[in-house]
CSV table of C-alpha atoms and ligand atoms in Angstrom, one decimal:
chain,number,residue,atom,x,y,z
A,3,MET,CA,108.1,77.3,75.9
A,4,SER,CA,105.2,76.3,73.7
A,5,PRO,CA,102.4,78.9,73.5
A,6,SER,CA,100.2,76.5,75.5
A,7,THR,CA,102.7,76.2,78.3
A,8,ALA,CA,102.5,78.4,81.3
A,9,ARG,CA,105.6,79.9,83.0
A,10,ILE,CA,106.1,80.8,86.6
A,11,ASP,CA,109.3,82.7,87.6
A,12,ILE,CA,110.2,82.9,91.3
A,13,ASP,CA,112.9,84.8,93.1
A,14,THR,CA,112.8,84.4,96.8
A,15,ASN,CA,114.3,87.9,97.2
A,16,ARG,CA,111.4,89.5,95.3
A,17,VAL,CA,109.2,89.9,98.4
A,18,ILE,CA,105.8,91.6,98.6
A,19,SER,CA,105.6,91.6,102.4
A,20,ALA,CA,105.9,89.6,105.6
A,21,ILE,CA,102.7,87.6,106.0
A,22,SER,CA,100.8,88.9,109.0
A,23,PRO,CA,100.5,86.3,111.8
A,24,VAL,CA,96.7,86.8,111.7
A,25,LEU,CA,96.3,86.7,107.9
A,26,PHE,CA,94.3,83.4,107.9
A,27,SER,CA,91.6,83.9,110.5
A,28,GLY,CA,88.0,82.9,111.0
A,29,PHE,CA,84.6,84.3,112.0
A,30,ALA,CA,82.0,82.7,114.4
A,31,GLU,CA,78.6,84.3,114.8
A,32,HIS,CA,75.6,83.6,117.0
A,33,MET,CA,73.7,82.7,113.9
A,34,GLY,CA,71.9,79.5,112.9
A,35,ARG,CA,73.9,76.5,114.0
A,36,CYS,CA,77.4,78.0,114.1
A,37,ILE,CA,77.7,78.3,117.8
A,38,TYR,CA,74.8,76.0,119.0
A,39,GLU,CA,75.0,72.6,117.4
A,40,GLY,CA,78.2,73.6,115.7
A,41,ILE,CA,80.8,74.5,118.2
A,42,TYR,CA,78.8,74.0,121.4
A,43,ASP,CA,76.5,71.0,121.5
A,44,PRO,CA,76.3,69.4,124.9
A,45,LYS,CA,73.7,66.8,123.6
A,46,SER,CA,76.2,65.4,121.0
A,47,PRO,CA,78.1,62.2,121.8
A,48,HIS,CA,81.1,64.2,120.6
A,49,ALA,CA,80.8,66.9,123.2
A,50,ASP,CA,83.5,67.3,125.9
A,51,GLU,CA,82.8,68.2,129.5
A,52,ARG,CA,82.3,71.8,128.5
A,53,GLY,CA,79.8,71.0,125.7
A,54,LEU,CA,82.4,71.8,123.0
A,55,ARG,CA,82.4,69.4,120.0
A,56,LYS,CA,85.6,67.4,120.0
A,57,ASP,CA,85.4,66.4,116.4
A,58,VAL,CA,84.7,70.1,115.4
A,59,LEU,CA,87.6,71.3,117.5
A,60,ALA,CA,90.0,68.8,115.8
A,61,ALA,CA,88.9,69.9,112.3
A,62,LEU,CA,89.2,73.6,113.3
A,63,ARG,CA,92.7,72.9,114.5
A,64,GLU,CA,93.5,71.5,111.1
A,65,LEU,CA,92.3,74.8,109.6
A,66,ASN,CA,94.8,76.6,111.8
A,67,PHE,CA,92.8,79.9,112.2
A,68,ARG,CA,95.2,82.4,113.7
A,69,ALA,CA,92.4,84.7,115.1
A,70,MET,CA,88.6,84.3,115.5
A,71,ARG,CA,86.1,87.1,115.1
A,72,TYR,CA,83.1,86.9,117.4
A,73,PRO,CA,80.1,87.3,118.2
A,74,GLY,CA,78.8,88.7,114.9
A,75,GLY,CA,77.9,89.7,112.2
A,76,ASN,CA,74.5,91.2,112.1
A,77,PHE,CA,73.7,89.5,115.5
A,78,LEU,CA,76.3,91.8,117.1
A,79,SER,CA,74.3,95.0,116.5
A,80,GLY,CA,71.5,93.9,118.9
A,81,TYR,CA,73.7,92.0,121.4
A,82,ARG,CA,74.0,92.8,125.1
A,83,TRP,CA,77.3,91.1,126.0
A,84,GLN,CA,76.2,91.2,129.7
A,85,ASP,CA,73.6,88.5,128.8
A,86,GLY,CA,76.2,86.0,127.9
A,87,VAL,CA,78.3,86.0,131.2
A,88,GLY,CA,77.7,84.7,134.7
A,89,PRO,CA,75.7,81.7,135.9
A,90,ARG,CA,74.1,79.9,132.9
A,91,ASP,CA,70.7,79.4,134.6
A,92,GLN,CA,70.4,83.2,135.1
A,93,ARG,CA,71.1,84.2,131.5
A,94,PRO,CA,68.1,85.5,129.6
A,95,ARG,CA,66.5,83.9,126.6
A,96,ARG,CA,66.1,86.7,124.0
A,97,ARG,CA,64.7,87.3,120.6
A,98,ASP,CA,67.6,87.9,118.2
A,99,LEU,CA,66.1,90.4,115.7
A,100,ALA,CA,68.8,90.1,113.2
A,101,TRP,CA,68.1,86.4,112.4
A,102,GLN,CA,64.6,86.1,114.0
A,103,SER,CA,65.9,83.4,116.2
A,104,ILE,CA,65.9,82.6,119.9
A,105,GLU,CA,69.2,83.2,121.6
A,106,THR,CA,69.6,81.2,124.8
A,107,ASN,CA,72.9,82.9,125.8
A,108,GLN,CA,74.3,79.6,127.1
A,109,PHE,CA,77.4,80.4,125.1
A,110,GLY,CA,79.0,83.8,125.8
A,111,THR,CA,82.3,85.6,126.2
A,112,ASN,CA,84.0,83.3,128.6
A,113,GLU,CA,82.9,80.1,126.8
A,114,PHE,CA,84.3,81.8,123.6
A,115,MET,CA,87.7,82.4,125.3
A,116,GLU,CA,87.8,78.7,126.3
A,117,PHE,CA,86.9,77.7,122.7
A,118,CYS,CA,89.7,79.9,121.4
A,119,LYS,CA,92.2,78.3,123.8
A,120,ALA,CA,91.0,74.8,122.7
A,121,ILE,CA,91.8,75.6,119.0
A,122,ASN,CA,94.8,77.6,119.7
A,123,THR,CA,93.5,80.8,118.2
A,124,GLU,CA,93.5,84.5,119.3
A,125,PRO,CA,90.1,86.0,120.1
A,126,MET,CA,89.0,89.0,118.0
A,127,MET,CA,86.1,90.6,119.8
A,128,ALA,CA,83.5,92.9,118.3
A,129,VAL,CA,81.6,95.5,120.1
A,130,ASN,CA,78.0,96.5,119.4
A,131,MET,CA,77.8,99.9,117.6
A,132,GLY,CA,74.1,99.5,116.8
A,133,THR,CA,71.9,99.4,120.0
A,134,ALA,CA,74.7,99.6,122.5
A,135,THR,CA,76.6,102.6,123.8
A,136,ILE,CA,80.3,103.5,123.8
A,137,GLN,CA,80.1,102.9,127.6
A,138,ASP,CA,79.1,99.3,126.9
A,139,ALA,CA,82.0,98.9,124.6
A,140,ALA,CA,84.4,100.2,127.1
A,141,ASN,CA,82.9,98.0,129.9
A,142,LEU,CA,83.5,94.9,127.7
A,143,VAL,CA,87.2,95.9,127.3
A,144,GLU,CA,87.4,96.3,131.1
A,145,TYR,CA,85.6,92.9,131.6
A,146,CYS,CA,88.1,91.1,129.3
A,147,ASN,CA,91.4,93.0,129.8
A,148,ALA,CA,91.6,94.8,133.1
A,149,PRO,CA,93.2,93.4,136.2
A,150,VAL,CA,90.9,92.7,139.1
A,151,GLY,CA,90.1,95.6,141.4
A,152,THR,CA,87.3,97.5,139.5
A,153,GLN,CA,83.7,96.7,138.7
A,154,TYR,CA,83.8,94.8,135.4
A,155,ALA,CA,87.2,93.0,136.0
A,156,ASP,CA,85.8,91.9,139.4
A,157,LEU,CA,82.6,90.7,137.7
A,158,ARG,CA,84.8,88.5,135.4
A,159,ALA,CA,86.6,87.2,138.5
A,160,SER,CA,83.3,86.5,140.1
A,161,HIS,CA,82.3,84.4,137.1
A,162,GLY,CA,85.4,82.2,137.7
A,163,TYR,CA,88.0,83.9,135.4
A,164,LYS,CA,90.4,85.9,137.6
A,165,ASP,CA,93.1,86.4,134.9
A,166,ALA,CA,92.5,89.1,132.3
A,167,TYR,CA,92.3,87.7,128.8
A,168,GLY,CA,94.4,90.4,127.1
A,169,VAL,CA,92.2,90.4,124.0
A,170,LYS,CA,94.2,92.3,121.3
A,171,TYR,CA,91.9,92.7,118.3
A,172,TRP,CA,88.6,94.6,118.6
A,173,CYS,CA,86.1,95.4,115.8
A,174,LEU,CA,84.1,98.6,116.2
A,175,GLY,CA,80.7,97.2,115.1
A,176,ASN,CA,79.6,95.3,112.1
A,177,GLU,CA,78.5,96.4,108.6
A,178,MET,CA,77.2,99.7,109.9
A,179,ASP,CA,76.8,101.0,106.3
A,180,GLY,CA,74.0,98.5,105.7
A,181,PRO,CA,70.4,99.6,106.0
A,182,TRP,CA,69.7,96.0,107.2
A,183,GLN,CA,71.9,96.5,110.2
A,184,ILE,CA,70.2,97.0,113.6
A,185,GLY,CA,70.9,100.7,114.4
A,186,HIS,CA,72.4,101.4,110.9
A,187,LEU,CA,74.3,104.7,110.9
A,188,GLU,CA,75.3,107.2,108.2
A,189,ALA,CA,79.1,107.4,107.6
A,190,GLU,CA,79.5,110.6,109.6
A,191,GLU,CA,77.5,109.3,112.5
A,192,TYR,CA,79.3,106.0,112.6
A,193,GLY,CA,82.7,107.6,112.1
A,194,ARG,CA,82.1,109.9,115.2
A,195,LYS,CA,80.7,107.0,117.3
A,196,ALA,CA,83.5,104.6,116.4
A,197,ARG,CA,86.1,107.2,117.2
A,198,GLU,CA,84.7,108.0,120.6
A,199,ALA,CA,84.3,104.2,121.4
A,200,ALA,CA,87.9,103.7,120.3
A,201,LYS,CA,89.1,106.4,122.7
A,202,MET,CA,87.4,104.9,125.7
A,203,MET,CA,88.3,101.3,124.8
A,204,ARG,CA,92.0,102.2,124.4
A,205,TRP,CA,92.1,104.2,127.6
A,206,HIS,CA,91.2,100.9,129.3
A,207,ASP,CA,94.0,99.1,127.5
A,208,PRO,CA,96.4,101.0,125.3
A,209,SER,CA,97.7,97.8,123.8
A,210,ILE,CA,94.6,96.9,121.9
A,211,GLN,CA,94.3,97.1,118.1
A,212,LEU,CA,91.0,98.5,116.6
A,213,ILE,CA,89.2,97.8,113.4
A,214,SER,CA,86.7,100.2,111.9
A,215,CYS,CA,83.7,99.1,109.8
A,216,GLY,CA,84.4,99.4,106.1
A,217,SER,CA,82.0,98.9,103.2
A,218,SER,CA,79.8,95.7,103.4
A,219,SER,CA,80.8,95.0,99.8
A,220,SER,CA,82.1,96.8,96.7
A,221,GLY,CA,78.5,96.8,95.5
A,222,MET,CA,77.2,99.1,98.2
A,223,PRO,CA,75.9,102.5,96.8
A,224,THR,CA,78.0,104.3,99.5
A,225,TYR,CA,81.3,102.5,98.5
A,226,PRO,CA,84.0,103.8,98.7
A,227,GLU,CA,82.8,107.2,100.1
A,228,TRP,CA,81.7,105.5,103.3
A,229,ASP,CA,85.3,104.3,103.7
A,230,ARG,CA,86.8,107.8,103.1
A,231,VAL,CA,84.5,109.4,105.6
A,232,VAL,CA,84.9,106.8,108.3
A,233,LEU,CA,88.7,106.8,107.9
A,234,GLU,CA,88.9,110.6,108.1
A,235,HIS,CA,87.1,110.4,111.4
A,236,CYS,CA,88.9,107.5,112.9
A,237,TRP,CA,92.4,107.5,111.3
A,238,ASP,CA,94.6,108.0,114.3
A,239,LYS,CA,92.5,105.8,116.5
A,240,ILE,CA,92.5,102.6,114.5
A,241,GLU,CA,94.9,100.1,113.1
A,242,TYR,CA,92.7,98.3,110.6
A,243,HIS,CA,89.7,99.1,108.4
A,244,SER,CA,87.4,96.2,107.4
A,245,MET,CA,86.0,95.0,104.1
A,246,HIS,CA,83.4,92.3,103.5
A,247,TYR,CA,82.5,90.4,100.3
A,248,TYR,CA,80.5,87.3,99.4
A,249,ALA,CA,81.0,85.8,96.0
A,250,GLY,CA,78.4,84.0,93.9
A,251,ASN,CA,77.7,82.2,90.6
A,252,THR,CA,74.0,83.0,90.3
A,253,GLU,CA,74.2,83.2,86.5
A,254,ASN,CA,75.9,79.9,86.3
A,255,ASP,CA,78.8,81.4,84.3
A,256,THR,CA,81.7,79.3,85.6
A,257,GLY,CA,84.2,81.0,83.4
A,258,SER,CA,83.6,84.4,85.0
A,259,PHE,CA,83.2,82.9,88.4
A,260,LEU,CA,86.6,81.3,88.2
A,261,ALA,CA,88.1,84.7,87.3
A,262,LEU,CA,86.8,86.4,90.4
A,263,SER,CA,90.3,87.2,91.8
A,264,ALA,CA,90.2,90.2,89.4
A,265,GLU,CA,87.3,91.6,91.4
A,266,PHE,CA,88.9,90.8,94.7
A,267,GLU,CA,92.1,92.5,93.7
A,268,SER,CA,90.3,95.6,92.5
A,269,PHE,CA,88.4,95.9,95.8
A,270,VAL,CA,91.7,95.8,97.7
A,271,ASP,CA,93.3,98.3,95.3
A,272,THR,CA,90.5,100.8,95.6
A,273,LEU,CA,90.5,100.7,99.4
A,274,SER,CA,94.3,100.9,99.4
A,275,GLY,CA,93.9,104.1,97.4
A,276,VAL,CA,91.5,105.5,100.0
A,277,LEU,CA,93.9,104.6,102.8
A,278,ARG,CA,96.7,106.5,101.0
A,279,TYR,CA,94.5,109.4,100.3
A,280,VAL,CA,93.4,109.8,103.9
A,281,LYS,CA,96.9,109.3,105.2
A,282,ALA,CA,98.2,112.1,102.9
A,283,LYS,CA,95.3,114.4,103.6
A,284,GLN,CA,95.9,114.1,107.4
A,285,ARG,CA,99.7,114.5,106.9
A,286,SER,CA,99.9,111.4,109.1
A,287,LYS,CA,102.8,109.1,109.8
A,288,HIS,CA,100.3,106.5,111.1
A,289,ASP,CA,99.4,103.5,108.9
A,290,VAL,CA,96.0,101.8,108.7
A,291,TYR,CA,95.8,98.3,107.1
A,292,LEU,CA,92.9,96.3,105.7
A,293,SER,CA,91.0,93.5,107.5
A,294,TRP,CA,88.9,91.5,105.1
A,295,ASP,CA,87.0,90.1,108.0
A,296,GLU,CA,84.1,88.4,106.1
A,297,TRP,CA,84.8,86.6,102.9
A,298,ASN,CA,83.4,83.4,101.3
A,299,VAL,CA,81.2,82.1,98.5
A,300,TRP,CA,77.5,82.6,99.5
A,301,TYR,CA,74.7,82.6,97.0
A,302,LYS,CA,72.9,79.3,97.0
A,303,ALA,CA,71.4,79.5,100.5
A,304,ARG,CA,70.3,83.1,100.1
A,305,GLU,CA,66.5,83.0,100.1
A,306,ALA,CA,64.6,85.0,102.7
A,307,SER,CA,63.7,81.6,104.3
A,308,ASP,CA,67.4,80.8,104.7
A,309,MET,CA,67.9,83.9,106.8
A,310,GLN,CA,64.9,83.8,109.2
A,311,GLY,CA,64.8,81.5,112.2
A,312,ASN,CA,61.1,81.7,112.9
A,313,TRP,CA,61.9,82.3,116.5
A,314,THR,CA,63.5,78.9,117.1
A,315,GLU,CA,66.8,78.0,118.7
A,316,ALA,CA,69.7,77.0,116.4
A,317,PRO,CA,67.7,77.1,113.1
A,318,HIS,CA,69.3,75.8,109.9
A,319,LEU,CA,70.3,79.2,108.4
A,320,ILE,CA,72.4,79.7,105.2
A,321,GLU,CA,73.9,76.2,105.3
A,322,GLU,CA,75.6,76.7,101.9
A,323,VAL,CA,76.8,73.5,100.2
A,324,TYR,CA,80.2,74.0,98.6
A,325,ASN,CA,81.3,72.4,95.4
A,326,LEU,CA,84.6,72.2,93.4
A,327,GLU,CA,84.3,75.6,91.6
A,328,ASP,CA,83.7,77.2,95.0
A,329,ALA,CA,86.9,75.7,96.4
A,330,LEU,CA,88.8,77.0,93.3
A,331,VAL,CA,87.4,80.5,94.0
A,332,ALA,CA,88.3,80.2,97.7
A,333,ALA,CA,91.9,79.3,96.6
A,334,GLN,CA,92.1,82.4,94.4
A,335,TRP,CA,90.9,84.5,97.2
A,336,MET,CA,93.8,83.3,99.3
A,337,ASN,CA,96.2,83.9,96.4
A,338,VAL,CA,94.9,87.5,96.5
A,339,PHE,CA,95.5,87.6,100.3
A,340,LEU,CA,99.2,86.7,99.7
A,341,ARG,CA,99.6,89.0,96.7
A,342,LYS,CA,98.1,91.9,98.7
A,343,SER,CA,99.8,91.1,102.0
A,344,ASP,CA,101.5,94.5,102.1
A,345,VAL,CA,98.1,96.1,102.9
A,346,LEU,CA,95.9,93.2,103.9
A,347,LYS,CA,96.8,92.0,107.4
A,348,ILE,CA,93.7,90.2,108.6
A,349,THR,CA,91.2,88.0,106.8
A,350,CYS,CA,88.4,86.1,108.4
A,351,LEU,CA,86.6,83.2,106.6
A,352,ALA,CA,82.9,83.7,107.2
A,353,GLN,CA,82.0,81.5,108.8
A,354,ILE,CA,83.5,78.4,110.4
A,355,VAL,CA,80.8,75.8,111.2
A,356,ASN,CA,77.4,75.1,109.5
A,357,VAL,CA,76.7,78.7,108.6
A,358,ILE,CA,78.4,79.2,105.2
A,359,ALA,CA,81.2,77.0,106.5
A,360,PRO,CA,83.9,74.5,105.6
A,361,ILE,CA,82.4,72.1,108.3
A,362,LEU,CA,78.9,70.8,108.6
A,363,THR,CA,77.5,68.9,111.6
A,364,THR,CA,74.7,66.7,112.6
A,365,THR,CA,74.4,65.6,116.3
A,366,ASN,CA,76.4,62.5,115.5
A,367,ALA,CA,78.6,63.3,112.5
A,368,MET,CA,80.8,66.0,110.9
A,369,LEU,CA,81.5,66.7,107.2
A,370,LYS,CA,84.4,68.6,105.6
A,371,GLN,CA,83.1,70.6,102.6
A,372,SER,CA,85.2,71.2,99.5
A,373,ILE,CA,86.5,74.6,100.6
A,374,PHE,CA,88.0,73.0,103.8
A,375,TYR,CA,90.9,71.6,101.8
A,376,PRO,CA,92.4,74.7,100.1
A,377,ILE,CA,91.9,76.7,103.3
A,378,ALA,CA,93.8,74.2,105.4
A,379,LEU,CA,96.7,74.2,102.8
A,380,TYR,CA,97.1,77.9,102.7
A,381,SER,CA,96.8,78.5,106.5
A,382,ASN,CA,99.4,75.8,107.2
A,383,LEU,CA,101.8,76.3,104.4
A,384,ALA,CA,101.9,80.0,103.7
A,385,THR,CA,104.2,81.5,106.3
A,386,GLY,CA,107.1,83.9,106.3
A,387,HIS,CA,107.0,86.3,103.3
A,388,ALA,CA,104.7,86.5,100.3
A,389,LEU,CA,106.7,86.5,97.0
A,390,ASP,CA,106.1,88.6,93.9
A,391,VAL,CA,105.7,85.8,91.4
A,392,SER,CA,105.9,86.4,87.6
A,393,VAL,CA,103.3,84.4,85.7
A,394,SER,CA,102.7,84.1,82.0
A,395,ALA,CA,99.9,81.8,81.0
A,396,PRO,CA,97.6,81.2,78.1
A,397,GLN,CA,94.4,83.3,78.3
A,398,TYR,CA,90.7,82.8,78.0
A,399,GLU,CA,87.7,85.0,77.5
A,400,THR,CA,85.2,85.8,80.3
A,401,ALA,CA,81.9,87.6,80.1
A,402,LYS,CA,82.6,89.6,83.2
A,403,PHE,CA,86.3,90.3,83.3
A,404,GLY,CA,87.4,90.1,79.6
A,405,THR,CA,90.6,88.3,78.8
A,406,MET,CA,92.0,86.5,81.8
A,407,PRO,CA,95.1,84.2,82.3
A,408,LEU,CA,94.3,80.5,82.9
A,409,LEU,CA,96.5,80.4,85.9
A,410,ASP,CA,96.2,82.2,89.2
A,411,VAL,CA,99.3,81.9,91.4
A,412,SER,CA,100.9,83.0,94.7
A,413,ALA,CA,103.9,81.9,96.7
A,414,SER,CA,105.5,82.2,100.1
A,415,TYR,CA,109.0,81.7,101.5
A,416,ASP,CA,109.8,81.4,105.2
A,417,GLU,CA,113.5,81.8,105.7
A,418,ALA,CA,113.4,80.9,109.4
A,419,SER,CA,111.9,77.5,108.8
A,420,ASN,CA,113.2,77.1,105.3
A,421,ARG,CA,109.7,76.5,104.0
A,422,HIS,CA,108.6,77.5,100.5
A,423,ALA,CA,105.1,77.0,99.1
A,424,ILE,CA,103.6,77.7,95.6
A,425,PHE,CA,99.8,77.8,95.1
A,426,ILE,CA,98.5,77.3,91.5
A,427,VAL,CA,94.8,77.4,90.3
A,428,ASN,CA,94.1,76.2,86.8
A,429,ARG,CA,90.9,78.0,85.7
A,430,SER,CA,90.4,76.0,82.6
A,431,GLN,CA,87.3,73.8,82.6
A,432,THR,CA,88.7,71.5,79.9
A,433,GLU,CA,92.4,71.8,79.4
A,434,SER,CA,95.4,70.4,81.3
A,435,LEU,CA,98.2,72.9,81.3
A,436,PRO,CA,101.9,72.2,81.2
A,437,VAL,CA,103.6,74.5,83.7
A,438,GLU,CA,107.3,75.4,83.9
A,439,ILE,CA,108.5,76.8,87.1
A,440,THR,CA,111.9,78.5,87.2
A,441,TRP,CA,113.7,79.9,90.3
A,442,GLN,CA,115.7,83.0,89.3
A,443,ALA,CA,117.0,83.0,92.8
A,444,GLY,CA,116.4,80.8,95.8
A,445,LYS,CA,116.5,77.5,94.0
A,446,PRO,CA,115.0,74.7,96.2
A,447,SER,CA,117.0,71.6,97.0
A,448,GLN,CA,113.9,69.6,96.8
A,449,ILE,CA,110.1,69.8,96.2
A,450,THR,CA,109.1,68.0,99.3
A,451,ALA,CA,105.3,67.5,98.7
A,452,ALA,CA,102.5,68.3,96.3
A,453,HIS,CA,98.8,68.4,97.1
A,454,GLN,CA,95.9,68.8,94.7
A,455,VAL,CA,92.2,69.5,94.8
A,456,ALA,CA,90.8,68.7,91.3
A,457,GLY,CA,87.9,67.1,89.4
A,458,THR,CA,86.0,67.1,86.2
A,459,ASP,CA,82.6,68.4,87.5
A,460,PRO,CA,82.7,71.9,88.8
A,461,LYS,CA,79.5,71.3,90.6
A,462,ALA,CA,80.7,68.1,92.5
A,463,PHE,CA,80.3,68.4,96.3
A,464,ASN,CA,80.7,66.2,99.4
A,465,THR,CA,77.8,64.7,101.4
A,466,PHE,CA,77.6,62.8,104.7
A,467,GLU,CA,77.0,59.7,102.6
A,468,ASN,CA,79.7,60.5,100.0
A,469,PRO,CA,82.3,62.7,101.8
A,470,ASN,CA,85.3,62.3,99.4
A,471,GLN,CA,84.0,63.8,96.1
A,472,VAL,CA,86.2,66.9,96.5
A,473,VAL,CA,89.2,66.5,98.8
A,474,SER,CA,92.9,67.2,98.7
A,475,LYS,CA,95.1,64.4,97.5
A,476,SER,CA,98.8,64.0,97.7
A,477,ILE,CA,100.3,63.7,94.2
A,478,ALA,CA,103.9,62.9,93.1
A,479,ALA,CA,106.1,65.9,93.8
A,480,PRO,CA,107.7,67.2,90.5
A,481,LYS,CA,111.4,66.6,90.2
A,482,LEU,CA,113.9,69.5,90.0
A,483,ASP,CA,116.1,69.9,87.0
A,484,GLY,CA,118.6,72.5,88.0
A,485,ASN,CA,116.7,75.6,88.8
A,486,ARG,CA,113.6,74.4,87.0
A,487,THR,CA,110.7,72.0,87.3
A,488,THR,CA,107.8,71.1,85.0
A,489,MET,CA,104.4,69.6,85.8
A,490,VAL,CA,101.0,69.4,84.2
A,491,VAL,CA,98.1,70.9,86.1
A,492,PRO,CA,94.7,69.3,85.3
A,493,PRO,CA,91.6,71.4,84.4
A,494,LEU,CA,89.6,72.7,87.4
A,495,SER,CA,92.4,72.2,89.8
A,496,PHE,CA,94.2,73.7,92.7
A,497,THR,CA,97.8,72.6,93.4
A,498,ALA,CA,100.0,73.4,96.4
A,499,LEU,CA,103.7,72.6,96.2
A,500,GLU,CA,105.9,72.5,99.3
A,501,ALA,CA,109.7,73.0,98.8
A,502,ALA,CA,112.8,73.4,100.9
A,503,LEU,CA,115.8,75.5,99.9
B,622,AHR,O1,78.0,86.0,107.7
B,622,AHR,C1,76.6,86.2,107.5
B,622,AHR,C2,76.3,87.7,107.6
B,622,AHR,O2,76.7,88.4,106.4
B,622,AHR,C3,76.9,88.5,108.7
B,622,AHR,O3,76.1,88.4,109.9
B,622,AHR,C4,76.8,89.9,108.2
B,622,AHR,O4,77.9,90.7,108.7
B,622,AHR,C5,77.0,89.7,106.7
B,622,AHR,O5,76.0,90.5,106.0
């Protein structure tokens, strides 16, 4: 191997963990044009009889989100779920204080359940821990999950939905550590409230899985103490603890931006340590896992004016435009999801349409942004088990993370369906890199397909007029030579290989 060649060693027996069935999930908030004009737009020529955008549904099906978190986000902490159910003409118009917008409530819990069915995803509901009570939270579980015969289940039936939904995943509030949050709480206060809400909610339905609010980012002054305190209060009442993080390249330092997986890994590692500490301190046999339920690049559309709706309906809020370097960061994020799949069981892309999203809409048209392509590849190809891949690659210097390898890699193997996938990001902005892949065990019989997102301009992006600037292309699958293959990955590229054993 020449010093400028990278080497990837794979052994299909060297497993990190089973990939959770809800690892690749999404997040839809009542914010800007995510719900209204994004998912639900009765005025669009693309709307079906329910007002759902057929073109958007089709693109979301391609993204194959396994669960969908809803209805917020900061919106959640002022939301009265009762506003969004029942006859549409009787639902109140309200001022949403989180985004200074008008909420018409024409889309609510039951419409969300229909939407989830339409894109074949599991609902992941969130309860308001800001202005609402633990009673409201328990009532919503009854409304969604209880059989008819009591008040809130009967209310659901009277709205036309006799069968209980059996919603499994429930978030206990949103970013309650943030002073910007409506009804923000201190860690002790939130920990106690979340625990009591969890008790009532689970008494309604013992099969539900609960997610406590973790730190809103690793940059919060209360991180990771917030997490310790909350976990100590809630440990035996929850299954997951959340983490949020938005990445940016405000300094226009692409070298460091493309090395961000170092930051993502260390965020997970710290929280894993907190989980282990609390488990040991409580002498517990119970396990709590991580739910990274808001992640994405978001820094360009982050002015105050991007976040305030001026009391209008469906304002254009945080409609981030994604470029090639953002897609390469998203790909590394998903590499981290696989490499940390022993502790990370849920991740939700924030968000799914128009608001910091892979999909943009106008009334008549829809655009897939650059990040759409790697996300679709991971969520469709990464199944079974995540593999512990050994990588040795030339290095480069970054201002933020010091010396980093040029390659960022992950892999999966699904014995049941005999599907094997390898995901490779080349962080170099200028150099093609020869890569030699060797299978120490589990040699494939064939590399069946290869897909690539690549370009020469890290700032290239798609527009409605020019939608194919950054897309995934099929490239020639490299040939096997015994238990090895070689290929050259171009600079600024993401490559996904599909193989069969
Ligand atoms: O996703 C946009 C916002 O970012 C969410 O409402 C909030 O939870 C986070 O701060």
